[in-house]
Coordinates of C-alpha atoms and ligand atoms in Angstrom, one line a residue:
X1 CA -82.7 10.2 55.9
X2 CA -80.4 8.9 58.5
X3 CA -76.8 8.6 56.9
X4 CA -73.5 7.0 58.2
X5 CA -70.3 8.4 56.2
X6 CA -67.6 6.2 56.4
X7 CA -64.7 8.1 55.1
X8 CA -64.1 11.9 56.2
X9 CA -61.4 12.9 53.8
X10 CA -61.9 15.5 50.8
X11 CA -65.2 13.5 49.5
X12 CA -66.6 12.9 52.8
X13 CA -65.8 16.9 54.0
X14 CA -67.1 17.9 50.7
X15 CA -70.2 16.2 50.8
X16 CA -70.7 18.0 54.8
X17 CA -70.2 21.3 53.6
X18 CA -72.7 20.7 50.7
X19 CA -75.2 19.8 52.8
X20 CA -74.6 22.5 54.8
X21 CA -75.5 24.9 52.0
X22 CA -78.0 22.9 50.6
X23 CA -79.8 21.8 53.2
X24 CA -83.1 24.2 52.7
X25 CA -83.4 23.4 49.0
X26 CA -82.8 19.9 49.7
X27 CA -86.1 19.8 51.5
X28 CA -88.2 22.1 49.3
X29 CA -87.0 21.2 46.0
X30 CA -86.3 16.8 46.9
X31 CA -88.2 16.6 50.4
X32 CA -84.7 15.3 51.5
X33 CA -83.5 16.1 55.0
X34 CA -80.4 14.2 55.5
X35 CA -79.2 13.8 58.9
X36 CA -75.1 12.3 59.1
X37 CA -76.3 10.4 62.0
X38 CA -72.3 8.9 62.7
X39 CA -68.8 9.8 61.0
X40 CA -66.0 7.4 61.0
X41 CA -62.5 8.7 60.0
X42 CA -59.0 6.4 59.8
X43 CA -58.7 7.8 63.6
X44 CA -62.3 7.9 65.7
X45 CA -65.9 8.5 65.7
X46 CA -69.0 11.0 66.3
X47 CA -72.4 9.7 66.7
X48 CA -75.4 11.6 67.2
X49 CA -79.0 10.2 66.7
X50 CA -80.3 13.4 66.0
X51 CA -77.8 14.4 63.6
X52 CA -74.2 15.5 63.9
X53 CA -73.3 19.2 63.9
X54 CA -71.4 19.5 60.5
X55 CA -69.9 23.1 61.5
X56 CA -68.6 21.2 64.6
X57 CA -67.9 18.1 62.6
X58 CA -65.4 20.0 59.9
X59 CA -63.9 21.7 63.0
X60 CA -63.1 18.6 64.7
X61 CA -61.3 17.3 61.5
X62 CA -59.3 20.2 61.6
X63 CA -58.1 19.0 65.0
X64 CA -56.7 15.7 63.5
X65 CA -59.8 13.6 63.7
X66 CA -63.5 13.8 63.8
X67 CA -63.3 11.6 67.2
X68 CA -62.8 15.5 68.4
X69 CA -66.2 16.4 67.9
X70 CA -67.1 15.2 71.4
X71 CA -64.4 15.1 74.3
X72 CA -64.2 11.7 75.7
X73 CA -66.6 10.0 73.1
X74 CA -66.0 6.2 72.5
X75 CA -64.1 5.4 69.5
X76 CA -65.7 2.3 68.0
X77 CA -64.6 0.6 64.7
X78 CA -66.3 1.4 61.6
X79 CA -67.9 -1.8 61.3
X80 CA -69.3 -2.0 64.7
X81 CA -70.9 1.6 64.1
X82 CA -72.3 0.5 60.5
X83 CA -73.9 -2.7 61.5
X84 CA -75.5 -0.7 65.1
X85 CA -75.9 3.3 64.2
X86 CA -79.7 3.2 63.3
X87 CA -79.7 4.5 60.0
X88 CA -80.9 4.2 56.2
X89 CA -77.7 5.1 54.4
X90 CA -74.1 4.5 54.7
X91 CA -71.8 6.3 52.3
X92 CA -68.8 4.4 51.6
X93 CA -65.8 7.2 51.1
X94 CA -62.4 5.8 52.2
X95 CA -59.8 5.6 49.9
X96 CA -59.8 3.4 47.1
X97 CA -57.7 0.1 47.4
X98 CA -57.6 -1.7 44.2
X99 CA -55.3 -4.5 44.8
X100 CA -58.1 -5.5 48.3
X101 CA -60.2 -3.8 48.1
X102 CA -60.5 -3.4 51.7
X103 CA -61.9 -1.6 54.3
X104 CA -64.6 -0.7 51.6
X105 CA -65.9 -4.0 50.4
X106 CA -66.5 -4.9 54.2
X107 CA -68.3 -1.8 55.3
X108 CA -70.3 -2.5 51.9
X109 CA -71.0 -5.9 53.1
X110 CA -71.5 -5.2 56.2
X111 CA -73.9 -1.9 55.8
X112 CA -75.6 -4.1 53.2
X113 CA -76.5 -7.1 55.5
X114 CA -77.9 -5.0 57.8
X115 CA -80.4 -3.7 55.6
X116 CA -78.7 -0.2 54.3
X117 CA -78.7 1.4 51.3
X118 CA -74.6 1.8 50.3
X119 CA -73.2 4.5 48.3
X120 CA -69.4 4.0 47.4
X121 CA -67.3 6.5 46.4
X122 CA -64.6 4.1 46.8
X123 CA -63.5 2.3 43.6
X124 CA -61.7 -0.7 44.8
X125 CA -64.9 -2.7 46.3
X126 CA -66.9 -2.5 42.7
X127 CA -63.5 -2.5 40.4
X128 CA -62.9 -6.4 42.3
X129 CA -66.4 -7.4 43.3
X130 CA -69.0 -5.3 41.4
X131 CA -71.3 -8.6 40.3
X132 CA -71.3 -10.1 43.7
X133 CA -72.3 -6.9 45.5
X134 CA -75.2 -6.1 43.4
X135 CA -76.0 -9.3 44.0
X136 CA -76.1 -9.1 48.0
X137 CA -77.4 -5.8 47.4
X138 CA -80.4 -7.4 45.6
X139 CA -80.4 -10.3 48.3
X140 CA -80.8 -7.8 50.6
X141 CA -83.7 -5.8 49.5
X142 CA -81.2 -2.4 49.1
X143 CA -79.8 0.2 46.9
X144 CA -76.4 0.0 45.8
X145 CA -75.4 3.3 44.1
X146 CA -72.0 4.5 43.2
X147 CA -72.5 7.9 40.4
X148 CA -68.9 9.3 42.1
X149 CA -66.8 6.7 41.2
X150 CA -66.8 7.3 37.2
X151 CA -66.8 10.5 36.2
X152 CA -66.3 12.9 39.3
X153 CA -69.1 14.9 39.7
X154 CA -70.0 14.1 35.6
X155 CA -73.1 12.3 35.2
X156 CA -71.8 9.7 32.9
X157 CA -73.1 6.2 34.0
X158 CA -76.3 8.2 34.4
X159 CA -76.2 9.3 31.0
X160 CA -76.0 6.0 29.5
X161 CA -77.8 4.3 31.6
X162 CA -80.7 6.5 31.9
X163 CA -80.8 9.0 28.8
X164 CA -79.5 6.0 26.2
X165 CA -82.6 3.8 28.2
X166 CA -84.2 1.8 25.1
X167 CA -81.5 2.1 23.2
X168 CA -78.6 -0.8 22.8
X169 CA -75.2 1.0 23.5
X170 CA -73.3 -1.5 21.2
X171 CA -69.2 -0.2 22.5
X172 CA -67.8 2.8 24.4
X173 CA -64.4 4.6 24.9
X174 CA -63.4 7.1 27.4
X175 CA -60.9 9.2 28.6
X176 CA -61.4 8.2 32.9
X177 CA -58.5 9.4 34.4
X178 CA -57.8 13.1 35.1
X179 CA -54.4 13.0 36.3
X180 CA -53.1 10.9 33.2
X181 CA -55.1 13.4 30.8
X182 CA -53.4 16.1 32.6
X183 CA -49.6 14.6 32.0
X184 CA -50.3 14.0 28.7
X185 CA -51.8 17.5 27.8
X186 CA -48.5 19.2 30.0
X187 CA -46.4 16.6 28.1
X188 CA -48.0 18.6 24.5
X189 CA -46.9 21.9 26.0
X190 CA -43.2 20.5 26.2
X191 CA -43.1 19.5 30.0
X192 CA -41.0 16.1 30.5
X193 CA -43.1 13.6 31.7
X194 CA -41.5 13.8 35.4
X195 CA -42.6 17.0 35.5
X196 CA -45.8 16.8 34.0
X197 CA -46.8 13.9 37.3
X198 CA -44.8 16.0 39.8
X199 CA -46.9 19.1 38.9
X200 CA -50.1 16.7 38.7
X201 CA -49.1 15.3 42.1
X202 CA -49.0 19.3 43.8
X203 CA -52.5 20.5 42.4
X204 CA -53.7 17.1 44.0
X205 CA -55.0 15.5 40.9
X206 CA -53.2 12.4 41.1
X207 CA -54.3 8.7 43.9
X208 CA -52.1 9.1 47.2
X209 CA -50.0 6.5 45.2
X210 CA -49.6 7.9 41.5
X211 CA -49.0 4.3 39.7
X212 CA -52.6 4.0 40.2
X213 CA -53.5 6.4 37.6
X214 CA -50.4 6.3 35.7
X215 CA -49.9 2.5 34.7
X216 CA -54.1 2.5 33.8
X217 CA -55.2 0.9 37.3
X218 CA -57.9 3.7 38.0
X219 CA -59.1 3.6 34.5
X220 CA -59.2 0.3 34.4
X221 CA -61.3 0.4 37.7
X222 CA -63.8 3.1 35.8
X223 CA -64.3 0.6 33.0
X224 CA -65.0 -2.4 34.5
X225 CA -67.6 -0.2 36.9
X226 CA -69.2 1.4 33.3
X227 CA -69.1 -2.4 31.9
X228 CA -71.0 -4.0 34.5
X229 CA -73.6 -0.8 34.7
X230 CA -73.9 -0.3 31.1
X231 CA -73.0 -3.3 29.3
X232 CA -74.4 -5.7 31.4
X233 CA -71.2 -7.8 32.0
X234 CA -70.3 -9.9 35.1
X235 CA -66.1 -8.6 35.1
X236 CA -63.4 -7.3 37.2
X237 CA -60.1 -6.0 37.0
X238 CA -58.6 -9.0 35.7
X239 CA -60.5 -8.9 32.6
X240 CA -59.0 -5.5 31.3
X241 CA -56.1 -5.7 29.1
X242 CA -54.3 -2.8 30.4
X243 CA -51.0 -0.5 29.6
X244 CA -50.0 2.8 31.6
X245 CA -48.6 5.6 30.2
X246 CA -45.1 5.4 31.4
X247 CA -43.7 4.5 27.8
X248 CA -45.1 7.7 26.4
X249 CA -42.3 9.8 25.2
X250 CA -42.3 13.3 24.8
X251 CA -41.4 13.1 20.7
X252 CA -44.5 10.2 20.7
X253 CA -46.8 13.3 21.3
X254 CA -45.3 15.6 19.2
X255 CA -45.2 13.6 16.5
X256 CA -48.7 12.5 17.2
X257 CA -49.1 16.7 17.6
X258 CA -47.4 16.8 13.6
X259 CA -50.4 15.2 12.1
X260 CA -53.2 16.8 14.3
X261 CA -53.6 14.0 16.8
X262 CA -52.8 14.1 20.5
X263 CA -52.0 10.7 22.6
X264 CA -54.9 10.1 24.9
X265 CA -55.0 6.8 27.4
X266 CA -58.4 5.6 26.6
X267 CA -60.4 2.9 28.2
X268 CA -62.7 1.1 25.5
X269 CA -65.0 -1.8 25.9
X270 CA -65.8 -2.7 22.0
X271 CA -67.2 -5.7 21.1
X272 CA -67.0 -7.2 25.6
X273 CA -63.2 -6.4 25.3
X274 CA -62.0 -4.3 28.0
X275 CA -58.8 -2.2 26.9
X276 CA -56.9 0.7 28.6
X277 CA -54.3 1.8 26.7
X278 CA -52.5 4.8 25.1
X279 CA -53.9 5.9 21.7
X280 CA -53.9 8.6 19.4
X281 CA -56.7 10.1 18.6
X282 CA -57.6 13.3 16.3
X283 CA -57.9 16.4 17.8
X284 CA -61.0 16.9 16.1
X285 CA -62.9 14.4 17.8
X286 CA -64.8 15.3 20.7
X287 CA -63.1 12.8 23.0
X288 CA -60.0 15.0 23.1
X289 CA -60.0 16.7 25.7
X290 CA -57.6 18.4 27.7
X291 CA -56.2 18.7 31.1
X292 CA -58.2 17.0 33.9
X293 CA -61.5 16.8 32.2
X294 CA -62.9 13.2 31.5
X295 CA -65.0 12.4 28.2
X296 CA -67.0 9.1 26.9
X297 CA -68.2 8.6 23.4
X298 CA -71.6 6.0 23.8
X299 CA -72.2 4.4 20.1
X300 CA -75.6 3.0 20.2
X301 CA -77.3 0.8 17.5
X302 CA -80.0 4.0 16.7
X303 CA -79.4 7.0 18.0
X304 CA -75.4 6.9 17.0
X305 CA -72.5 8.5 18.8
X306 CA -73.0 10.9 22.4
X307 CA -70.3 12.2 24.3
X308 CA -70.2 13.4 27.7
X309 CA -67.3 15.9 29.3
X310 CA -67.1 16.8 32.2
X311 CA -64.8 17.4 35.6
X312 CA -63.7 13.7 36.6
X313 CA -62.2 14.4 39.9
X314 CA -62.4 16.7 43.0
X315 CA -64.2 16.9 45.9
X316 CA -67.3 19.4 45.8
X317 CA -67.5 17.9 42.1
X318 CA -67.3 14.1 43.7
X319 CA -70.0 15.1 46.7
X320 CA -72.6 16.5 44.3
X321 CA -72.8 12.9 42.5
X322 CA -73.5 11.1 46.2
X323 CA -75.9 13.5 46.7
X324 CA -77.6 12.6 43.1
X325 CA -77.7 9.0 44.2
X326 CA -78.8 10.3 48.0
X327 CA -82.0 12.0 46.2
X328 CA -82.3 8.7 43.9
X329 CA -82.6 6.4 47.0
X330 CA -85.0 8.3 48.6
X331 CA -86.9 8.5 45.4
X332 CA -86.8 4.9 45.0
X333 CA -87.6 4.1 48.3
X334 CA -90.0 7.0 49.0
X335 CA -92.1 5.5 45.6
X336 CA -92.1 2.0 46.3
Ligands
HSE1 N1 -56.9 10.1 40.4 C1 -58.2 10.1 39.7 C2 -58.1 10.9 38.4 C3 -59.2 10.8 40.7 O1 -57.0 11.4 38.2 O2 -59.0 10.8 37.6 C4 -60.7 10.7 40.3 O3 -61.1 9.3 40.3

């Protein structure tokens, strides 16, 4: 499979150096050989129709850009190399606007119109736009698949929209944000809440700007991506009632801590209301989690209450979900 990766930063490396180790399993096990037939960083290009050299690729990056790779190479714009690179896959990984959207919704649109499957890593273009691009993804005759955008490497839209299949998954709540989870969990150990973020902000947990996850934008982007794949619902960011966690006070979690609860910012869709907000929730109940992990507790009218915890950020964890939706395209495709 020809792919075009749009994005080289610690997604788009990650996803490299996994195919790098993987790439001899990847055929035997899947009958996947993917080939990154072009890069495109915020700087330059590579192209090679016979598939870049990923080795040389991460070194180039190292240099500053992956426009490196070949001396004097042409730097064409991202669009330009989606809509011409003869290819069957772009991956959408640049960083996640949520107030545009933008580049990602047009290399989307534009890898789309040309007939390519699309998988985003990015949040922004589904959190603003997720009905009308599965829309001109279905106009289109392609895939649209995004598993690394909820979850991190954590298979949860697959988990309720595949394992729960038959089923009627009636409301959901989640924990979808890492680097809130983690402030809150420091905040329980006695860290202020400034240096709860600043810490979250070193070990690289936190969006290049931290408001994102700590006034409830990113899990409010998660939700409405889970609410449109799960529930069925045509919404965006402006339907999510949202509240951050910059109120929470140090003596709200201990005193939440006093009667065996710990303050948690969930994202809930019950009854087609989107919510993000902080709540406190007993300790006992599996959603509680700590630290970075993510969890999601699925009610559905038979089979009851499922949760699923995992890692909901970082980079290898992030790559191995595009390459789950990689080997699901080419499944699809390869069957139809
Ligand atoms: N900033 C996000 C988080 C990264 O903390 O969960 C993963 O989307």
């Amino acid at each position: 499979m020809r792919i075009v990766l749009v994005g080289f930063g610690v997604v788009g490396q990650s996803f490299a150096k996994l195919l790098l180790s993987r790439s001899a399993d990847l055929y035997s096990q899947h009958g996947v050989k993917p080939r990154i037939v072009a890069c495109v960083d915020n700087k330059g290009s590579a192209i090679s129709p016979a598939g870049l050299d990923l080795e040389r690729l991460l070194m180039a990056k190292k240099k500053g850009t992956v426009g490196m790779y070949e001396k004097g190479a042409a730097k064409f714009d991202p669009l330009h190399i989606i809509e011409n690179v003869d290819a069957e896959v772009v991956i959408e990984a640049t960083p996640t606007d949520l107030t545009t959207g933008e580049p990602g919704t047009s290399h989307i649109i534009s890898a789309m119109r040309t007939g390519k499957h699309v998988i985003s890593v990015n949040k922004g273009p589904l959190a603003l736009a997720f009905p009308s691009l599965i829309e001109l993804a279905n106009y289109n005759g392609v895939m649209l698949r995004f598993s690394g955008t909820v979850g991190g490497g954590t298979p949860i839209l697959e988990f309720a929209k595949r394992c729960l299949k038959g089923d009627r998954i009636v409301s959901f709540q989640g924990i979808l944000n890492g680097t809130t989870n983690y402030i809150l969990s420091k905040m329980e150990e006695g860290l202020t809440y400034e240096s709860a973020l600043a810490d979250a902000k070193e070990k690289g947990y936190a969006e290049a700007v931290p408001s994102l996850d700590t006034d409830g934008y990113d899990a409010a982007a998660k939700l409405v991506i889970m609410a449109n794949w799960v529930m069925g619902m045509k919404v965006t960011m402006k339907d999510v009632a949202r509240t951050g966690i910059s109120g929470v006070k140090v003596s709200d979690v201990k005193s939440a801590q006093s009667r065996g609860n710990a303050i948690k910012l969930i994202a809930a869709c019950d009854s087609r209301i989107l919510e993000v907000r902080p709540t406190e929730v007993s300790k006992k109940d599996p959603i509680c989690v700590n630290g970075t992990l993510n969890a999601v507790t699925f009610s559905s009218e038979h089979s009851g209450q499922q949760t699923i915890i995992g890692r909901g950020a970082g980079g290898m964890e992030t790559a191995s979900a595009v390459l789950r939706d990689l080997i699901e395209i080419r499944d699809t495709v390869f069957e139809r």
